[in-house]
Amino acid sequence: MKWSIRRATRAAHKFPDNVEQVCEQAGYRMAAAIRDLNMPDGAFLVNMDQTQIVYAMGPEGTWNERGVKQVTVSGKDEKRAFTLCVGVSASGEALPFQAVFAGKTDASCPSKKSPFYDTAMQKGFKFVPSGVTGNYWSNQKTMQLYVSQILAPYFERHRKRIGRPKQRCALQLDCWSVHRSDEFRTWMKKNYPWIILLYVPGGCTPL
């Protein structure tokens, strides 16, 4: 069968039964937003998501076909890790990264003496402690910091580029509980009413 032992790279995923329909409807909603907001180019639409970065992989693995790049497994363990928040615009421009580390203070983040620390700062990277949660996952606080420290300045730069200081913009997120919470949505409406929120349908993020 040309199979060999392979390390797991992602958890098994189940899509909605009507996945094609919900993805098509999401596409229509995005197209309507681009039209209604009169976006001049893709710089004003950003997709953002979180991903776990593991320091040292454990010995878990499974059998799979040789040469495949993605290996699915259920119940994959988390090891020592941090959360990387990655955003990219529809124009193909990557935004600076936010990295979330377990801890309450900046002491839990990389040292200023770390290799390439200055390079990361020059590129606009943000290292933040998760706060009181006791883990390295994103939360309300870190999401608000992402918007205020990374996303809004990015949009402001492109507003200035096109000479439209009031140009409205859009942020596309998945349906994670923090992203769709009343707390986050209310905070966005109060502080950044010119950034609308679009959502990837639940269970459809890989698509």
Coordinates of N, CA and C in Angstrom, one line a residue:
M1 N 0.8 -1.2 0.0 CA 0.0 0.0 0.0 C 0.9 1.3 0.0
K2 N 2.2 1.1 0.0 CA 3.1 2.3 0.1 C 2.8 3.2 1.3
W3 N 2.6 2.6 2.4 CA 2.4 3.3 3.7 C 3.6 3.2 4.5
S4 N 3.8 4.3 5.4 CA 4.9 4.3 6.3 C 4.5 5.0 7.6
I5 N 5.2 4.9 8.7 CA 4.8 5.6 9.9 C 5.0 7.1 9.7
R6 N 4.0 7.9 10.0 CA 4.1 9.3 9.8 C 3.6 10.1 11.0
R7 N 4.2 11.2 11.3 CA 3.9 12.0 12.4 C 2.6 12.8 12.2
A8 N 1.7 12.9 13.2 CA 0.4 13.6 13.0 C 0.7 15.1 12.9
T9 N -0.1 15.7 12.0 CA 0.1 17.2 11.8 C -1.2 17.9 12.1
R10 N -2.4 17.2 12.1 CA -3.6 17.9 12.4 C -4.6 16.9 12.9
A11 N -5.7 17.4 13.6 CA -6.7 16.6 14.1 C -7.7 16.3 13.0
A12 N -8.4 15.2 13.2 CA -9.5 14.8 12.2 C -10.6 15.9 12.2
H13 N -11.1 16.2 11.0 CA -12.1 17.3 10.9 C -13.4 16.8 10.2
K14 N -14.5 17.3 10.8 CA -15.8 16.9 10.2 C -16.5 18.2 9.7
F15 N -16.9 18.2 8.4 CA -17.5 19.3 7.8 C -19.0 19.2 7.9
P16 N -19.7 20.3 7.8 CA -21.2 20.3 7.9 C -21.7 19.5 6.7
D17 N -22.9 18.9 6.8 CA -23.5 18.1 5.8 C -23.8 18.9 4.5
N18 N -24.1 20.2 4.7 CA -24.4 21.1 3.6 C -23.2 22.1 3.4
V19 N -22.0 21.6 3.4 CA -20.8 22.4 3.4 C -20.7 23.3 2.1
E20 N -21.1 22.7 1.0 CA -21.0 23.5 -0.2 C -22.0 24.7 -0.2
Q21 N -23.2 24.5 0.4 CA -24.1 25.6 0.4 C -23.7 26.7 1.4
V22 N -23.2 26.3 2.6 CA -22.8 27.4 3.5 C -21.6 28.1 3.1
C23 N -20.7 27.4 2.4 CA -19.5 28.1 1.8 C -19.9 29.1 0.7
E24 N -20.8 28.7 -0.1 CA -21.3 29.5 -1.2 C -22.0 30.8 -0.6
Q25 N -22.8 30.6 0.4 CA -23.5 31.8 1.0 C -22.5 32.7 1.7
A26 N -21.4 32.1 2.3 CA -20.4 33.0 2.9 C -19.6 33.8 1.8
G27 N -19.4 33.2 0.6 CA -18.8 33.9 -0.5 C -19.7 35.1 -0.9
Y28 N -21.0 34.9 -1.0 CA -21.9 36.0 -1.4 C -21.9 37.1 -0.3
R29 N -21.8 36.7 1.0 CA -21.7 37.8 2.0 C -20.5 38.6 1.9
M30 N -19.4 37.9 1.6 CA -18.1 38.6 1.4 C -18.1 39.5 0.2
A31 N -18.7 39.0 -0.9 CA -18.8 39.9 -2.1 C -19.6 41.1 -1.8
A32 N -20.7 40.9 -1.1 CA -21.6 42.1 -0.8 C -20.9 43.1 0.1
A33 N -20.1 42.6 1.1 CA -19.4 43.5 1.9 C -18.3 44.3 1.1
I34 N -17.6 43.6 0.2 CA -16.6 44.3 -0.6 C -17.3 45.4 -1.4
R35 N -18.5 45.1 -2.0 CA -19.3 46.1 -2.8 C -19.8 47.2 -1.9
D36 N -20.4 46.9 -0.8 CA -21.0 47.9 0.1 C -20.0 48.8 0.7
L37 N -18.8 48.3 1.1 CA -17.8 49.1 1.7 C -16.9 49.8 0.7
N38 N -17.2 49.6 -0.6 CA -16.5 50.3 -1.7 C -15.0 50.1 -1.6
M39 N -14.5 48.9 -1.3 CA -13.1 48.6 -1.2 C -12.4 48.8 -2.5
P40 N -11.3 49.6 -2.5 CA -10.6 49.8 -3.8 C -9.7 48.7 -4.2
D41 N -9.2 48.0 -3.1 CA -8.3 46.8 -3.4 C -8.3 45.9 -2.2
G42 N -7.6 44.8 -2.4 CA -7.6 43.7 -1.3 C -7.0 44.1 0.0
A43 N -6.3 45.2 0.1 CA -5.6 45.5 1.3 C -6.6 45.8 2.4
F44 N -7.8 46.0 2.1 CA -8.8 46.4 3.1 C -9.7 45.3 3.6
L45 N -9.3 44.0 3.2 CA -9.9 42.8 3.7 C -8.8 41.9 4.2
V46 N -8.9 41.6 5.5 CA -7.9 40.8 6.2 C -8.5 39.6 6.8
N47 N -7.9 38.4 6.6 CA -8.3 37.2 7.2 C -7.2 36.9 8.3
M48 N -7.7 36.5 9.5 CA -6.8 36.3 10.6 C -7.2 35.0 11.4
D49 N -6.2 34.3 11.8 CA -6.5 33.1 12.6 C -5.3 32.8 13.5
Q50 N -5.5 31.9 14.5 CA -4.5 31.5 15.4 C -4.0 30.1 15.1
T51 N -2.7 29.8 15.4 CA -2.2 28.5 15.2 C -1.3 28.1 16.3
Q52 N -1.2 26.9 16.7 CA -0.4 26.5 17.8 C 1.0 26.2 17.3
I53 N 2.1 26.7 17.9 CA 3.4 26.4 17.6 C 4.1 25.6 18.7
V54 N 4.4 24.4 18.5 CA 5.0 23.5 19.5 C 6.5 23.6 19.5
Y55 N 7.0 23.8 20.7 CA 8.5 23.9 20.9 C 9.2 22.5 20.5
A56 N 8.7 21.4 21.1 CA 9.3 20.1 20.9 C 8.2 19.1 20.7
M57 N 8.1 18.5 19.5 CA 7.1 17.5 19.2 C 7.3 16.2 20.1
G58 N 6.2 15.6 20.5 CA 6.3 14.4 21.2 C 6.4 13.2 20.3
P59 N 6.4 12.0 20.8 CA 6.6 10.8 19.9 C 5.4 10.3 19.2
E60 N 4.3 11.1 19.3 CA 3.0 10.5 18.7 C 3.2 10.4 17.2
G61 N 2.5 9.5 16.6 CA 2.5 9.3 15.2 C 1.5 8.2 14.8
T62 N 1.4 8.0 13.5 CA 0.5 7.0 13.0 C 1.0 6.5 11.6
W63 N 0.3 5.5 11.1 CA 0.7 5.0 9.8 C -0.1 5.8 8.7
N64 N 0.6 6.2 7.6 CA 0.0 6.9 6.5 C 0.8 6.6 5.3
E65 N 0.3 7.1 4.1 CA 1.0 6.9 2.8 C 2.3 7.7 2.8
R66 N 3.3 7.1 2.2 CA 4.5 7.9 2.0 C 4.3 9.1 1.1
G67 N 5.0 10.2 1.5 CA 5.0 11.4 0.7 C 3.9 12.4 1.0
V68 N 2.8 12.0 1.7 CA 1.8 12.9 2.0 C 2.3 14.0 3.0
K69 N 1.8 15.2 2.8 CA 2.3 16.3 3.6 C 1.4 16.6 4.9
Q70 N 0.2 16.1 4.9 CA -0.7 16.3 6.0 C -1.1 14.9 6.5
V71 N -0.9 14.7 7.8 CA -1.3 13.4 8.5 C -2.3 13.7 9.6
T72 N -3.5 13.1 9.4 CA -4.6 13.3 10.3 C -4.6 12.3 11.5
V73 N -4.9 12.8 12.7 CA -5.0 11.9 13.8 C -6.0 12.6 14.8
S74 N -6.8 11.8 15.6 CA -7.7 12.3 16.6 C -7.0 12.3 17.9
G75 N -7.2 13.3 18.7 CA -6.7 13.4 20.1 C -5.2 13.7 20.1
K76 N -4.7 14.5 19.2 CA -3.3 14.8 19.2 C -2.9 15.7 20.4
D77 N -1.9 15.3 21.2 CA -1.5 16.0 22.4 C -0.9 17.3 22.2
E78 N -1.2 18.3 23.1 CA -0.5 19.5 23.1 C 0.8 19.4 24.0
K79 N 1.9 20.0 23.5 CA 3.1 20.1 24.3 C 3.4 21.5 24.7
R80 N 4.6 21.8 25.1 CA 5.0 23.1 25.4 C 4.9 24.0 24.1
A81 N 4.2 25.1 24.2 CA 3.9 25.7 22.9 C 3.5 27.2 23.2
F82 N 3.4 27.9 22.1 CA 2.8 29.3 22.1 C 1.8 29.4 21.0
T83 N 1.0 30.4 21.0 CA 0.0 30.7 20.0 C 0.5 31.8 19.0
L84 N 0.5 31.5 17.7 CA 0.9 32.5 16.8 C -0.4 33.0 16.1
C85 N -0.6 34.3 16.1 CA -1.7 34.9 15.4 C -1.3 35.5 14.1
V86 N -1.8 35.0 13.0 CA -1.4 35.3 11.6 C -2.5 36.0 10.8
G87 N -2.2 37.1 10.2 CA -3.2 37.8 9.4 C -2.6 38.0 8.0
V88 N -3.4 37.9 7.0 CA -3.0 38.2 5.6 C -4.2 38.9 4.9
S89 N -3.8 39.9 4.1 CA -4.9 40.6 3.4 C -5.2 39.9 2.1
A90 N -6.3 40.3 1.5 CA -6.7 39.8 0.2 C -5.8 40.2 -0.9
S91 N -4.9 41.2 -0.7 CA -3.9 41.6 -1.6 C -2.6 40.7 -1.5
G92 N -2.6 39.8 -0.5 CA -1.5 38.9 -0.4 C -0.4 39.4 0.6
E93 N -0.7 40.5 1.3 CA 0.3 41.1 2.2 C 0.1 40.5 3.6
A94 N 1.2 39.9 4.1 CA 1.2 39.4 5.5 C 1.3 40.5 6.5
L95 N 0.5 40.4 7.5 CA 0.6 41.4 8.6 C 1.6 40.9 9.6
P96 N 2.2 41.8 10.5 CA 3.1 41.4 11.5 C 2.4 40.3 12.4
F97 N 3.2 39.4 12.9 CA 2.7 38.3 13.8 C 2.5 38.8 15.2
Q98 N 1.5 38.2 15.9 CA 1.4 38.3 17.4 C 1.6 36.9 17.9
A99 N 2.5 36.8 18.9 CA 2.8 35.6 19.6 C 2.4 35.7 21.0
V100 N 1.5 34.7 21.4 CA 1.0 34.7 22.8 C 1.6 33.6 23.6
F101 N 2.2 34.0 24.8 CA 2.9 33.1 25.6 C 2.2 32.9 27.0
A102 N 2.3 31.7 27.6 CA 1.7 31.5 28.9 C 2.4 32.4 29.9
G103 N 1.7 33.1 30.7 CA 2.3 33.9 31.8 C 1.5 35.2 32.0
K104 N 1.8 35.9 33.1 CA 1.1 37.1 33.4 C 1.9 38.4 33.1
T105 N 3.2 38.3 32.9 CA 4.1 39.4 32.6 C 4.9 39.2 31.4
D106 N 5.6 40.3 31.0 CA 6.5 40.2 29.8 C 7.7 39.2 30.0
A107 N 7.9 38.9 31.3 CA 9.0 37.9 31.6 C 8.7 36.6 30.9
S108 N 7.5 36.3 30.6 CA 7.2 35.0 30.0 C 7.4 35.0 28.4
C109 N 7.7 36.2 27.9 CA 7.9 36.3 26.5 C 9.4 36.2 26.2
P110 N 9.8 36.1 24.9 CA 11.2 36.0 24.5 C 12.0 37.2 25.1
S111 N 13.2 36.9 25.5 CA 14.1 37.9 26.0 C 14.6 38.8 24.9
K112 N 14.8 40.1 25.3 CA 15.3 41.0 24.3 C 16.7 40.7 23.8
K113 N 17.3 39.7 24.5 CA 18.6 39.3 24.0 C 18.6 38.1 23.1
S114 N 17.3 37.6 22.8 CA 17.2 36.4 22.0 C 17.7 36.7 20.6
P115 N 18.2 35.7 19.9 CA 18.6 35.9 18.5 C 17.5 36.4 17.6
F116 N 17.8 37.4 16.8 CA 16.8 38.0 15.9 C 15.7 38.7 16.5
Y117 N 15.8 39.0 17.8 CA 14.7 39.8 18.5 C 14.5 41.1 17.9
D118 N 15.6 41.8 17.6 CA 15.5 43.2 17.0 C 14.9 43.1 15.6
T119 N 15.2 42.1 14.9 CA 14.6 41.9 13.5 C 13.1 41.7 13.6
A120 N 12.7 40.9 14.6 CA 11.2 40.7 14.8 C 10.5 42.1 15.2
M121 N 11.2 42.9 16.0 CA 10.6 44.1 16.4 C 10.5 45.1 15.2
Q122 N 11.5 45.1 14.4 CA 11.5 45.9 13.2 C 10.4 45.6 12.2
K123 N 10.0 44.3 12.2 CA 9.0 43.9 11.3 C 7.6 44.0 12.0
G124 N 7.5 44.6 13.2 CA 6.3 44.8 13.8 C 5.7 43.7 14.6
F125 N 6.5 42.6 14.9 CA 5.9 41.5 15.7 C 5.6 42.0 17.1
K126 N 4.6 41.3 17.7 CA 4.2 41.6 19.0 C 4.3 40.4 19.9
F127 N 5.0 40.4 21.0 CA 5.1 39.2 21.9 C 4.3 39.6 23.1
V128 N 3.2 38.9 23.5 CA 2.4 39.3 24.6 C 2.1 38.1 25.5
P129 N 2.1 38.3 26.8 CA 1.7 37.3 27.8 C 0.2 37.1 27.7
S130 N -0.3 35.9 28.0 CA -1.7 35.6 27.9 C -2.5 36.2 29.1
G131 N -1.8 36.5 30.2 CA -2.5 37.2 31.3 C -2.8 36.1 32.4
V132 N -4.0 36.2 32.9 CA -4.4 35.4 34.1 C -4.9 34.1 33.7
T133 N -5.0 33.7 32.4 CA -5.6 32.5 32.0 C -4.8 31.3 32.4
G134 N -3.5 31.4 32.5 CA -2.6 30.3 32.9 C -2.2 29.4 31.7
N135 N -2.6 29.8 30.5 CA -2.2 29.0 29.3 C -1.7 30.0 28.3
Y136 N -1.3 29.5 27.1 CA -0.8 30.3 26.0 C -1.8 30.6 25.0
W137 N -3.1 30.4 25.2 CA -4.1 30.5 24.2 C -4.5 32.0 24.1
S138 N -4.9 32.4 22.9 CA -5.5 33.7 22.7 C -6.7 33.9 23.6
N139 N -7.0 35.1 23.9 CA -8.2 35.4 24.7 C -8.7 36.8 24.3
Q140 N -9.7 37.3 25.1 CA -10.2 38.6 24.8 C -9.2 39.7 24.8
K141 N -8.3 39.7 25.8 CA -7.3 40.7 25.9 C -6.3 40.6 24.7
T142 N -5.8 39.4 24.4 CA -4.9 39.4 23.3 C -5.5 39.7 21.9
M143 N -6.8 39.4 21.7 CA -7.5 39.7 20.5 C -7.6 41.2 20.4
Q144 N -7.9 41.9 21.5 CA -8.1 43.3 21.4 C -6.7 44.0 21.1
L145 N -5.6 43.4 21.7 CA -4.3 43.9 21.4 C -3.9 43.7 20.0
Y146 N -4.3 42.6 19.4 CA -4.0 42.3 18.0 C -4.7 43.4 17.1
V147 N -5.9 43.7 17.4 CA -6.7 44.7 16.6 C -6.0 46.1 16.8
S148 N -5.7 46.5 18.0 CA -5.2 47.8 18.2 C -3.8 48.0 17.9
Q149 N -3.0 47.0 18.0 CA -1.5 47.1 17.8 C -1.1 46.7 16.4
I150 N -1.9 45.8 15.7 CA -1.4 45.3 14.4 C -2.4 45.6 13.3
L151 N -3.7 45.2 13.5 CA -4.7 45.3 12.4 C -5.0 46.8 12.1
A152 N -5.4 47.6 13.1 CA -5.8 48.9 12.9 C -4.7 49.8 12.3
P153 N -3.4 49.7 12.8 CA -2.4 50.4 12.1 C -2.1 50.0 10.7
Y154 N -2.3 48.7 10.4 CA -2.2 48.2 9.0 C -3.2 48.9 8.1
F155 N -4.5 48.9 8.5 CA -5.5 49.5 7.8 C -5.3 51.0 7.6
E156 N -4.9 51.7 8.7 CA -4.6 53.1 8.7 C -3.6 53.5 7.6
R157 N -2.5 52.6 7.6 CA -1.5 52.9 6.6 C -2.0 52.8 5.2
H158 N -2.9 51.9 4.9 CA -3.5 51.8 3.5 C -4.5 52.9 3.3
R159 N -5.2 53.3 4.3 CA -6.2 54.4 4.2 C -5.4 55.7 3.7
K160 N -4.2 55.9 4.3 CA -3.4 57.0 4.0 C -2.9 56.9 2.6
R161 N -2.5 55.6 2.2 CA -2.0 55.4 0.8 C -3.0 55.8 -0.3
I162 N -4.3 55.5 -0.1 CA -5.2 55.8 -1.1 C -5.9 57.2 -0.9
G163 N -5.6 57.9 0.2 CA -6.2 59.2 0.5 C -7.6 59.1 0.9
R164 N -8.0 58.0 1.6 CA -9.4 57.9 2.1 C -9.3 57.7 3.6
P165 N -9.3 58.7 4.4 CA -9.1 58.5 5.9 C -10.3 57.9 6.5
K166 N -11.4 57.8 5.8 CA -12.6 57.1 6.4 C -13.0 55.8 5.7
Q167 N -12.1 55.3 4.9 CA -12.4 54.0 4.3 C -12.7 52.9 5.3
R168 N -13.8 52.2 5.1 CA -14.2 51.1 5.9 C -13.5 49.9 5.5
C169 N -13.3 49.0 6.5 CA -12.5 47.8 6.2 C -13.2 46.5 6.8
A170 N -12.6 45.4 6.6 CA -13.3 44.1 7.1 C -12.2 43.2 7.6
L171 N -12.6 42.5 8.7 CA -11.7 41.4 9.2 C -12.5 40.1 9.2
Q172 N -12.0 39.1 8.6 CA -12.6 37.8 8.5 C -12.0 36.9 9.6
L173 N -12.9 36.3 10.4 CA -12.5 35.4 11.4 C -13.2 34.1 11.3
D174 N -12.7 33.0 12.1 CA -13.5 31.8 12.2 C -14.5 32.0 13.4
C175 N -15.3 30.9 13.6 CA -16.3 31.0 14.6 C -15.9 30.6 16.0
W176 N -14.6 30.8 16.3 CA -14.1 30.5 17.7 C -14.9 31.4 18.7
S177 N -15.1 30.9 19.9 CA -16.0 31.5 20.8 C -15.6 33.0 21.1
V178 N -14.3 33.3 21.2 CA -13.9 34.6 21.5 C -14.2 35.5 20.3
H179 N -14.0 35.1 19.1 CA -14.2 35.9 17.9 C -15.7 36.3 17.8
R180 N -16.6 35.4 18.2 CA -18.0 35.7 18.0 C -18.7 36.1 19.3
S181 N -18.0 36.3 20.3 CA -18.6 36.7 21.6 C -19.1 38.1 21.6
D182 N -20.2 38.3 22.5 CA -20.7 39.7 22.6 C -19.7 40.7 23.1
E183 N -18.8 40.2 24.0 CA -17.8 41.1 24.5 C -16.8 41.6 23.4
F184 N -16.4 40.7 22.5 CA -15.4 41.2 21.5 C -16.2 42.0 20.4
R185 N -17.4 41.6 20.0 CA -18.1 42.3 19.0 C -18.5 43.7 19.5
T186 N -18.9 43.8 20.8 CA -19.2 45.1 21.4 C -18.0 46.0 21.5
W187 N -16.9 45.4 21.8 CA -15.6 46.2 21.9 C -15.3 46.7 20.5
M188 N -15.4 45.9 19.5 CA -15.1 46.3 18.1 C -16.0 47.5 17.7
K189 N -17.3 47.3 18.0 CA -18.3 48.4 17.6 C -18.0 49.7 18.3
K190 N -17.5 49.6 19.5 CA -17.2 50.8 20.3 C -15.9 51.5 19.8
N191 N -14.9 50.7 19.6 CA -13.6 51.2 19.4 C -13.2 51.3 17.9
Y192 N -13.7 50.4 17.1 CA -13.4 50.4 15.7 C -14.6 50.1 14.8
P193 N -15.6 51.0 14.9 CA -16.8 50.8 14.1 C -16.6 50.8 12.6
W194 N -15.5 51.2 12.1 CA -15.2 51.2 10.7 C -14.5 49.9 10.2
I195 N -14.4 48.9 11.1 CA -13.9 47.6 10.8 C -15.1 46.6 11.0
I196 N -15.6 46.1 10.0 CA -16.7 45.1 10.1 C -16.1 43.7 10.3
L197 N -16.9 42.8 10.9 CA -16.5 41.5 11.1 C -17.2 40.5 10.1
L198 N -16.5 39.7 9.5 CA -17.0 38.6 8.6 C -16.6 37.3 9.2
Y199 N -17.4 36.2 9.1 CA -17.1 35.0 9.7 C -17.1 33.8 8.7
V200 N -16.0 33.0 8.8 CA -16.0 31.7 8.1 C -17.1 30.8 8.7
P201 N -17.9 30.1 7.9 CA -18.9 29.3 8.5 C -18.3 28.2 9.5
G202 N -19.0 27.9 10.5 CA -18.5 27.0 11.5 C -18.2 25.6 10.9
G203 N -17.0 25.1 11.2 CA -16.6 23.8 10.7 C -16.0 23.9 9.4
C204 N -15.8 25.1 8.8 CA -15.4 25.2 7.4 C -14.0 25.9 7.2
T205 N -13.4 26.1 8.3 CA -12.1 26.9 8.3 C -11.1 26.3 7.3
P206 N -10.9 25.0 7.3 CA -9.9 24.4 6.4 C -10.2 24.7 4.9
L207 N -11.4 25.0 4.6 CA -11.8 25.2 3.2 C -11.7 26.7 2.8

